[in-house]
């Protein structure tokens, strides 16, 4: 049997460029980055894709409002999203834009396959459309004359191509039944199941009343519906329609636990209903899972442009830096808070006070303090050299690591972090109980070295496990511990610190957030 290749494809949604990035965009991308880093530490071959969704009425309208030509406008705003990936230190392998030729070619080819397979027909669309959501709504879905999301709707009547979505109802239900992990978490699965059971109408997939989109092949005046265009990005980034491309082979075909599409709860329907139906119609592989996360509020209030409480991730980073932190530490703190504060999948509240107390209690006072105290003792009292190697930490670490890996498997980032914190708390407690500073006074040098060894070995394991969440600071700790770059992945968890191993001069890694 050929060994199963562990290739892992994780994607964020591609973001509309109608406006600059906000915390919601940063959040989805950070979650993908955390997963990508985790899988790489497991020695998987990872491809992490993000990018921008640049067509459609919403973007065209925003460009016009600013007196710009749509392409010029998209170039400007897309750049802001790309810069954000750099500012946050995200590890994406590619950044796709739907206005790139590689994408337009793929989207048109995808259309041609759907058409050739008999799933597209021409008709007239008449009904409600919400530009803000870029979505069609049935009369019975409206609440007080608005979309269920609160978006304004307009009545449209125009010539349109349709996708025979109604023909896929049973196939989708069979897919959901066969693959209960296809839509996660469970609450979203139930929501989609009842939506599909309620009956599917054919979907309008082209527009004729504006022109900012991918042209429908051989059909003057029609541009592709922006969601059909956008969803195809997951394929075009892999080299589709060239099915021989290595990326396509590795990350669409020969991958067992992916593709994994991380999305917000508002866009599950597009990913879990339309997307698999399109793919089935094109006879292409279906993604492994769609995971929907919740939404952030700002200090308890719904985030909205009209209220004026949109959270800008760059402003938040600057605010954290103003406590006297370098950029790398500040971005780790921001990412840590978002992954830690709210169970992934739930809604949560962003509050600066909560960020300060999380960081101070869990990173600064707990892990930071442990690493600073133990490494300083080695440096000052033991010539920077490890001794008294022993197995004491191993069993304890295994229990916490098991909890961590189990949590990561279900993307329960908060629980994974909790396991690390639990381990650090226990190590701190033991260190205090053994009080190596007293052992030194009592001249119990072997005992002192043993206590220090246990703390340092725990810090090594903690830093390895922290890498997906605080990659900069975790690696700084591993640098202080003088751990080789090749010994920082999960398979090195058991490579205990050896007697005679020299560490570097310790520096404080997780500073407290304190107003000066
Ligand atoms: N362009 C589409 C996605 C196409 S994917 C083929 C889109 N873009 S978006 O820019 O409007 O939204 C991107 C993501 O940001 C969504 O997953 C959405 O859930 C997320 N968020 C928007 N506001 C949010 C919060 N307040 N909190 C958390 N995430 C939020 O949809």
Coordinates of N, CA and C in Angstrom, one line a residue, residues 369-378 381-382 385-393 396 423-424 426-442 444-460 481 497 499:
X369 N 6.7 34.3 33.4 CA 7.4 34.3 34.7 C 8.1 33.0 34.9
X370 N 7.5 31.9 34.5 CA 8.1 30.5 34.6 C 9.4 30.5 33.8
X371 N 9.3 31.0 32.6 CA 10.5 30.9 31.7 C 11.6 31.8 32.2
X372 N 11.2 33.0 32.6 CA 12.3 33.9 33.1 C 13.0 33.4 34.4
X373 N 12.1 32.9 35.3 CA 12.7 32.5 36.6 C 13.6 31.3 36.4
X374 N 13.2 30.3 35.6 CA 13.9 29.0 35.5 C 15.2 29.3 34.7
X375 N 15.0 30.0 33.5 CA 16.2 30.2 32.7 C 17.3 31.1 33.4
X376 N 16.8 32.1 34.1 CA 17.8 32.9 34.8 C 18.6 32.1 35.8
X377 N 17.9 31.2 36.5 CA 18.6 30.4 37.5 C 19.7 29.6 36.8
X378 N 19.4 29.0 35.7 CA 20.4 28.2 35.0 C 21.6 29.1 34.6
X381 N 23.3 30.5 38.1 CA 23.8 29.5 39.1 C 24.5 28.3 38.5
X382 N 24.2 28.0 37.2 CA 24.7 26.8 36.7 C 25.6 27.0 35.4
X385 N 24.2 26.0 32.1 CA 24.3 24.6 31.6 C 23.3 23.7 32.3
X386 N 22.6 22.9 31.5 CA 21.6 22.0 32.0 C 22.3 20.8 32.7
X387 N 21.7 20.3 33.8 CA 22.2 19.1 34.4 C 21.0 18.4 35.1
X388 N 21.3 17.2 35.7 CA 20.3 16.5 36.4 C 19.1 16.1 35.5
X389 N 19.4 15.7 34.3 CA 18.3 15.2 33.4 C 17.5 14.1 34.1
X390 N 16.2 14.1 34.0 CA 15.4 13.1 34.6 C 14.0 13.0 33.9
X391 N 13.3 12.0 34.2 CA 12.0 11.8 33.5 C 10.8 12.4 34.1
X392 N 10.9 13.1 35.2 CA 9.8 13.5 36.0 C 8.7 14.3 35.1
X393 N 9.2 15.1 34.2 CA 8.2 16.0 33.5 C 7.4 15.2 32.5
X396 N 3.8 14.1 33.1 CA 2.9 15.2 33.3 C 2.6 15.9 32.0
X423 N -0.6 23.2 32.2 CA 0.8 22.6 32.4 C 1.7 23.7 33.1
X424 N 1.7 24.9 32.6 CA 2.5 25.9 33.1 C 2.2 26.2 34.6
X426 N 0.9 24.2 36.8 CA 1.4 23.1 37.6 C 2.9 23.1 37.7
X427 N 3.6 23.5 36.7 CA 5.1 23.6 36.7 C 5.5 24.7 37.7
X428 N 4.8 25.8 37.6 CA 5.1 27.0 38.5 C 4.9 26.6 39.9
X429 N 3.8 25.8 40.2 CA 3.5 25.4 41.5 C 4.6 24.5 42.1
X430 N 5.1 23.6 41.3 CA 6.1 22.7 41.7 C 7.4 23.4 42.0
X431 N 7.7 24.4 41.1 CA 8.9 25.2 41.2 C 8.9 26.0 42.5
X432 N 7.7 26.5 42.8 CA 7.6 27.3 44.1 C 7.8 26.4 45.3
X433 N 7.1 25.2 45.2 CA 7.2 24.3 46.3 C 8.6 23.8 46.5
X434 N 9.3 23.5 45.5 CA 10.7 23.0 45.6 C 11.7 24.2 46.0
X435 N 11.3 25.4 45.6 CA 12.1 26.6 45.9 C 13.6 26.4 45.7
X436 N 14.0 26.2 44.5 CA 15.4 26.0 44.3 C 16.4 27.0 44.8
X437 N 15.9 28.3 45.0 CA 16.7 29.3 45.6 C 17.0 29.0 47.1
X438 N 16.1 28.3 47.7 CA 16.4 27.8 49.1 C 17.3 26.7 49.1
X439 N 17.1 25.8 48.1 CA 18.0 24.6 48.0 C 19.4 25.0 47.8
X440 N 19.6 26.1 47.1 CA 20.9 26.7 46.9 C 21.5 27.1 48.2
X441 N 20.7 27.9 49.0 CA 21.2 28.4 50.3 C 21.6 27.2 51.2
X442 N 20.8 26.1 51.1 CA 21.1 24.9 51.9 C 22.2 24.1 51.3
X444 N 22.0 22.3 48.7 CA 21.6 21.0 48.1 C 21.6 21.2 46.6
X445 N 22.8 21.2 46.0 CA 23.0 21.6 44.6 C 22.3 20.6 43.6
X446 N 22.4 19.3 43.9 CA 21.8 18.4 42.9 C 20.3 18.5 42.9
X447 N 19.7 18.7 44.1 CA 18.3 18.9 44.2 C 17.9 20.2 43.5
X448 N 18.7 21.2 43.7 CA 18.4 22.5 43.0 C 18.4 22.3 41.5
X449 N 19.5 21.7 41.0 CA 19.6 21.5 39.6 C 18.4 20.6 39.0
X450 N 18.0 19.7 39.8 CA 16.9 18.8 39.4 C 15.6 19.7 39.2
X451 N 15.4 20.5 40.2 CA 14.1 21.4 40.2 C 14.2 22.3 39.0
X452 N 15.4 22.8 38.7 CA 15.6 23.7 37.6 C 15.4 23.0 36.3
X453 N 16.0 21.8 36.2 CA 15.8 21.0 35.0 C 14.4 20.8 34.7
X454 N 13.6 20.4 35.7 CA 12.2 20.1 35.4 C 11.4 21.3 34.9
X455 N 11.8 22.5 35.4 CA 11.1 23.7 35.0 C 11.6 24.0 33.5
X456 N 12.8 23.9 33.3 CA 13.3 24.2 31.9 C 12.8 23.3 30.9
X457 N 12.7 22.0 31.2 CA 12.2 21.0 30.3 C 10.7 21.3 30.0
X458 N 10.0 21.7 31.0 CA 8.6 22.1 30.8 C 8.5 23.3 29.9
X459 N 9.3 24.3 30.2 CA 9.3 25.5 29.3 C 9.5 25.1 27.9
X460 N 10.4 24.2 27.6 CA 10.7 23.8 26.2 C 9.4 23.2 25.6
X481 N 16.5 28.9 24.9 CA 16.8 27.6 25.3 C 17.9 26.9 24.4
X497 N 15.8 17.8 27.1 CA 17.1 18.6 27.3 C 18.1 17.6 27.9
X499 N 21.9 16.7 29.6 CA 22.9 17.2 30.5 C 24.1 17.8 29.7

